[in-house]
Coordinates of N, CA and C in Angstrom, one line a residue:
G794 N 115.1 81.1 119.1 CA 115.2 80.0 118.1 C 115.6 80.3 117.1
D795 N 116.0 79.1 116.2 CA 116.6 79.3 115.1 C 115.7 80.1 113.8
P796 N 116.2 80.6 112.8 CA 115.6 80.7 111.9 C 114.9 80.0 111.2
V797 N 113.4 79.9 110.9 CA 112.5 78.8 110.4 C 112.9 78.9 109.0
R798 N 113.1 77.9 108.4 CA 113.0 77.6 106.8 C 112.2 76.7 106.6
P799 N 111.5 76.8 105.6 CA 110.4 75.8 104.9 C 111.0 74.5 104.8
G800 N 110.2 73.5 105.4 CA 110.4 72.4 105.1 C 111.1 71.7 106.7
E801 N 111.6 72.5 107.4 CA 112.3 72.0 108.5 C 111.3 72.2 109.9
P802 N 111.4 71.4 110.8 CA 110.8 71.7 111.9 C 111.1 72.9 112.7
A803 N 110.3 73.5 113.4 CA 110.6 74.7 114.1 C 111.0 74.1 115.5
T804 N 112.1 74.8 115.9 CA 112.4 74.5 117.2 C 112.1 75.6 117.9
P805 N 111.6 75.1 119.7 CA 111.0 76.0 120.6 C 112.2 76.8 121.0
P806 N 112.1 78.2 121.3 CA 113.3 78.9 121.8 C 113.7 78.5 123.2
P807 N 115.2 78.6 123.5 CA 115.3 78.1 124.6 C 115.2 79.0 125.9
D808 N 115.1 78.5 127.1 CA 114.7 79.2 128.5 C 115.4 80.6 128.2
G809 N 114.8 81.6 128.8 CA 115.2 82.7 128.8 C 115.3 83.8 127.6
E810 N 115.1 83.1 126.2 CA 115.0 83.9 125.2 C 113.5 84.4 124.9
K811 N 113.5 85.4 124.3 CA 112.4 86.2 124.4 C 111.3 85.5 123.2
P812 N 110.2 85.1 124.1 CA 109.0 84.5 123.3 C 108.5 85.2 122.2
G813 N 107.7 84.4 121.4 CA 107.5 85.3 120.0 C 108.2 85.2 118.9
E814 N 108.2 84.1 117.9 CA 109.0 83.7 116.8 C 108.3 83.6 115.8
L815 N 108.6 83.7 114.6 CA 107.6 83.3 113.3 C 107.3 82.0 113.5
A816 N 108.0 81.2 113.9 CA 107.8 79.7 114.0 C 106.6 79.4 114.9
D817 N 106.1 80.3 115.9 CA 105.1 80.4 116.8 C 103.8 80.2 115.8
Y818 N 103.9 80.8 114.6 CA 102.7 81.1 113.9 C 102.5 80.3 112.8
L819 N 103.4 79.3 112.7 CA 103.1 78.3 111.5 C 102.2 77.4 111.9
G820 N 101.3 77.1 110.7 CA 100.3 76.4 110.8 C 99.0 76.8 111.5
R821 N 98.9 78.0 111.9 CA 97.9 78.8 112.6 C 97.1 79.6 111.5
K822 N 95.7 79.5 111.5 CA 95.0 80.3 110.7 C 95.0 81.9 111.5
L823 N 95.5 82.8 110.7 CA 95.2 84.2 111.2 C 94.5 85.2 111.0
R824 N 94.0 86.1 111.6 CA 92.9 86.9 111.2 C 93.6 88.4 111.6
A825 N 93.2 89.3 110.6 CA 93.5 90.6 110.7 C 92.2 91.3 110.0
E826 N 91.8 92.7 110.5 CA 90.9 93.3 109.7 C 91.7 94.8 109.6
A827 N 91.4 95.3 108.3 CA 92.1 96.5 107.9 C 91.1 97.7 107.7
R828 N 90.7 98.7 108.7 CA 89.8 99.3 108.6 C 90.2 100.7 107.7
G829 N 89.4 101.1 106.9 CA 89.4 102.2 106.1 C 88.3 103.0 106.0
P830 N 88.1 104.4 105.2 CA 87.3 105.2 105.2 C 85.9 104.8 104.7
A831 N 86.1 103.5 103.9 CA 84.9 103.3 103.0 C 84.4 101.7 103.7
G832 N 85.2 101.1 104.8 CA 84.7 99.9 105.3 C 85.8 99.0 105.8
S833 N 85.7 98.0 106.2 CA 86.8 97.2 106.6 C 87.2 95.9 105.6
D834 N 88.3 95.6 105.4 CA 88.7 94.4 104.7 C 89.2 93.4 105.6
H835 N 88.7 92.3 105.5 CA 89.2 91.0 106.3 C 90.2 90.1 105.8
H836 N 91.2 89.7 106.6 CA 92.1 89.0 106.1 C 92.5 87.7 106.7
L837 N 92.4 86.5 106.1 CA 92.6 85.1 106.6 C 94.0 84.6 106.1
F838 N 95.1 84.5 107.0 CA 96.3 84.1 106.6 C 97.1 82.7 107.0
E839 N 97.7 82.1 106.4 CA 98.2 80.9 107.0 C 99.6 80.5 106.5
L840 N 100.8 80.4 107.3 CA 101.9 79.9 106.7 C 102.1 78.6 107.3
K841 N 102.7 77.8 106.2 CA 102.7 76.3 106.4 C 104.3 76.1 106.7
A842 N 104.7 75.1 107.8 CA 105.9 74.7 107.8 C 106.7 74.1 106.6
T843 N 105.8 73.6 105.7 CA 106.4 72.9 104.3 C 106.8 74.3 103.5
G844 N 106.6 75.4 103.7 CA 106.6 76.3 102.5 C 105.6 76.8 101.8
F845 N 104.5 76.2 102.4 CA 103.3 76.8 101.5 C 102.8 78.0 102.3
F846 N 101.8 78.8 101.7 CA 101.0 79.7 102.4 C 99.6 80.0 101.6
S847 N 98.8 80.6 102.3 CA 97.4 80.9 101.8 C 97.0 82.0 102.5
W848 N 96.4 83.2 101.9 CA 95.9 84.7 102.0 C 94.8 84.9 101.3
Q849 N 93.4 84.9 102.3 CA 92.5 85.3 101.9 C 91.8 86.6 102.1
I850 N 91.3 87.5 101.2 CA 90.9 88.9 101.7 C 89.7 89.2 101.0
S851 N 88.7 89.4 102.1 CA 87.5 89.7 101.7 C 87.4 91.3 102.2
A852 N 87.2 92.1 100.8 CA 87.0 93.4 100.8 C 85.6 94.2 101.2
H853 N 85.5 95.2 101.6 CA 84.2 95.7 102.0 C 83.2 95.9 100.9
D854 N 83.9 96.1 99.8 CA 83.1 96.2 98.7 C 82.8 94.8 97.9
G855 N 82.8 93.7 98.6 CA 82.6 92.1 98.2 C 83.5 91.6 97.1
V856 N 84.4 92.3 97.1 CA 85.8 91.5 96.0 C 86.4 90.5 97.0
S857 N 86.6 89.5 96.5 CA 87.4 88.4 97.3 C 88.8 88.2 96.5
R858 N 89.7 88.1 97.2 CA 91.1 87.7 96.6 C 91.7 86.5 97.4
K859 N 92.0 85.5 96.7 CA 92.6 84.4 97.3 C 93.9 84.2 96.8
R860 N 95.1 84.2 97.5 CA 96.6 84.1 97.1 C 96.9 82.9 97.8
A861 N 97.8 81.8 97.1 CA 98.3 81.0 97.4 C 99.5 80.4 96.7
G862 N 100.7 80.1 97.4 CA 101.8 79.8 96.8 C 102.8 79.3 97.9
R863 N 104.2 79.7 97.5 CA 105.4 79.6 98.5 C 105.8 80.7 99.1
W864 N 106.2 80.2 100.2 CA 107.3 81.3 100.9 C 108.3 81.1 101.3
K865 N 109.1 81.9 101.6 CA 110.5 81.7 102.3 C 111.0 82.9 102.8
L866 N 111.8 82.9 103.7 CA 112.5 84.2 104.7 C 113.4 85.2 103.8
G867 N 113.2 86.3 103.5 CA 113.8 87.0 102.9 C 114.8 87.5 103.6
P868 N 115.9 88.4 103.3 CA 117.3 88.8 103.9 C 116.9 89.6 105.1
T869 N 115.9 90.6 104.9 CA 115.8 91.6 105.9 C 114.4 91.7 106.5
Q870 N 114.1 90.7 107.4 CA 112.7 90.5 108.1 C 111.7 90.8 107.1
T871 N 111.6 89.9 105.8 CA 110.8 89.9 105.1 C 110.2 88.5 104.6
L872 N 109.1 88.2 104.2 CA 108.7 87.5 103.7 C 108.4 87.4 102.2
D873 N 109.3 86.2 101.4 CA 109.1 86.6 99.9 C 108.2 85.5 99.7
L874 N 107.3 86.1 99.0 CA 106.2 85.1 98.4 C 106.2 85.1 96.8
V875 N 106.0 83.8 96.4 CA 105.8 83.5 94.9 C 104.3 82.7 94.9
Y876 N 103.1 83.3 94.1 CA 101.9 83.0 94.2 C 101.0 83.1 93.0
R877 N 99.9 82.5 93.1 CA 98.9 82.9 92.0 C 97.8 83.6 93.1
E878 N 97.1 84.4 92.3 CA 95.7 85.1 92.8 C 94.8 84.9 91.9
T879 N 93.6 84.6 92.9 CA 92.1 84.6 92.1 C 91.4 85.9 92.6
T880 N 90.9 86.4 91.7 CA 90.0 87.7 92.2 C 88.8 87.4 91.6
E881 N 87.8 87.4 92.5 CA 86.4 87.2 92.5 C 85.5 88.7 92.6
T882 N 85.1 89.2 91.9 CA 84.4 90.7 91.6 C 83.1 90.2 91.4
P883 N 81.9 90.7 92.5 CA 80.5 90.7 92.1 C 80.0 91.6 91.0
D884 N 78.9 90.9 90.4 CA 78.3 91.5 89.5 C 77.2 92.3 90.0
P885 N 77.2 93.5 89.8 CA 76.2 94.6 90.5 C 74.9 94.1 90.3
A886 N 74.7 93.7 88.8 CA 73.2 93.1 88.3 C 73.2 91.7 89.0
G887 N 73.4 91.0 90.0 CA 73.1 89.9 90.6 C 73.6 88.6 89.5
G888 N 74.3 88.7 88.7 CA 74.9 87.8 87.8 C 76.1 87.0 88.4
P889 N 76.8 86.1 88.0 CA 78.0 85.2 88.4 C 79.1 86.4 88.5
P890 N 79.9 86.1 89.7 CA 81.0 87.1 89.7 C 81.9 86.9 88.4
R891 N 82.6 88.0 88.2 CA 83.9 88.0 87.4 C 85.1 87.3 88.1
V892 N 85.7 86.4 87.4 CA 86.8 85.9 88.3 C 88.1 86.0 87.1
E893 N 89.2 86.5 87.6 CA 90.6 86.7 87.2 C 91.4 85.9 87.8
L894 N 92.4 85.3 87.2 CA 93.6 84.6 87.8 C 94.8 85.1 87.4
A895 N 95.9 85.3 88.3 CA 97.0 85.9 87.8 C 98.1 84.8 88.3
E896 N 99.0 84.5 87.4 CA 99.8 83.3 88.1 C 101.5 83.9 88.3
G897 N 102.3 83.6 88.9 CA 103.8 84.0 89.0 C 103.9 85.4 89.5
L898 N 102.9 85.6 90.4 CA 103.1 87.0 91.3 C 104.2 86.6 92.2
K899 N 105.1 87.8 92.6 CA 106.2 88.1 93.4 C 106.1 89.1 94.3
R900 N 106.3 89.0 95.5 CA 105.9 90.0 96.4 C 107.0 89.7 97.7
S901 N 107.4 90.6 97.9 CA 108.3 90.6 99.6 C 107.5 91.6 100.4
V902 N 106.9 91.1 101.4 CA 106.4 92.0 102.3 C 107.3 91.8 103.9
P903 N 107.1 92.8 104.4 CA 107.8 93.2 105.5 C 107.0 92.0 106.8
F904 N 107.7 91.7 107.9 CA 106.9 91.2 108.9 C 108.1 91.3 110.0
R905 N 106.9 91.3 111.5 CA 107.7 91.5 112.8 C 106.8 90.5 113.9
V906 N 107.4 90.3 114.6 CA 106.3 89.6 115.8 C 106.5 90.7 116.8
D907 N 105.2 91.0 117.2 CA 104.7 91.9 118.5 C 104.4 91.2 119.6
P908 N 104.3 91.5 120.9 CA 103.8 90.9 121.8 C 102.1 90.5 121.5
G909 N 101.7 91.4 120.7 CA 100.2 91.0 120.5 C 100.1 90.2 119.3
G910 N 100.8 89.7 118.6 CA 100.9 89.1 117.2 C 101.8 89.1 116.3
L911 N 101.5 88.5 115.0 CA 102.3 88.6 113.9 C 101.9 89.8 113.0
V912 N 102.7 90.8 112.5 CA 102.4 91.8 111.8 C 103.1 91.6 110.3
I913 N 102.1 91.7 109.3 CA 102.5 91.4 108.1 C 102.1 92.5 107.2
D914 N 103.1 93.2 106.5 CA 102.9 94.3 105.8 C 102.0 95.4 106.4
G915 N 102.2 95.5 107.6 CA 101.7 96.5 108.5 C 100.2 96.2 109.0
L916 N 99.9 94.9 109.0 CA 98.5 94.4 109.4 C 98.9 93.5 110.5
G917 N 98.0 93.7 111.8 CA 98.4 92.6 113.3 C 97.6 91.5 112.8
F918 N 97.9 90.5 112.7 CA 97.3 89.2 112.5 C 97.4 88.6 113.9
R919 N 96.4 87.9 114.2 CA 96.2 87.2 115.5 C 95.5 85.9 115.5

């Protein structure tokens, strides 16, 4: 299929072409788990055809990060992200969480489409 550009409809791949393109994952809520020595972090990721994305990370230590913003394809199998991130850190004493907001963040993350799913920044999303 053609490369996907935000705001344009995705076209299905022609017969005989290898299935599994980025376009196949647009508009789907994808999940991933990152296991580490201290526990697992859970990721929920969604790319929208309109050029927006959301990425929620629930860390094993209770910290929650929500990233939301715009995406576009980079020049070398990357997703170029411009976003804001809200981080909520629990209070060990049981009070309200500490909330931090960061605006105007930019990040380029490598991606590829494998037979098992979409791999973004080394995480396998399904």
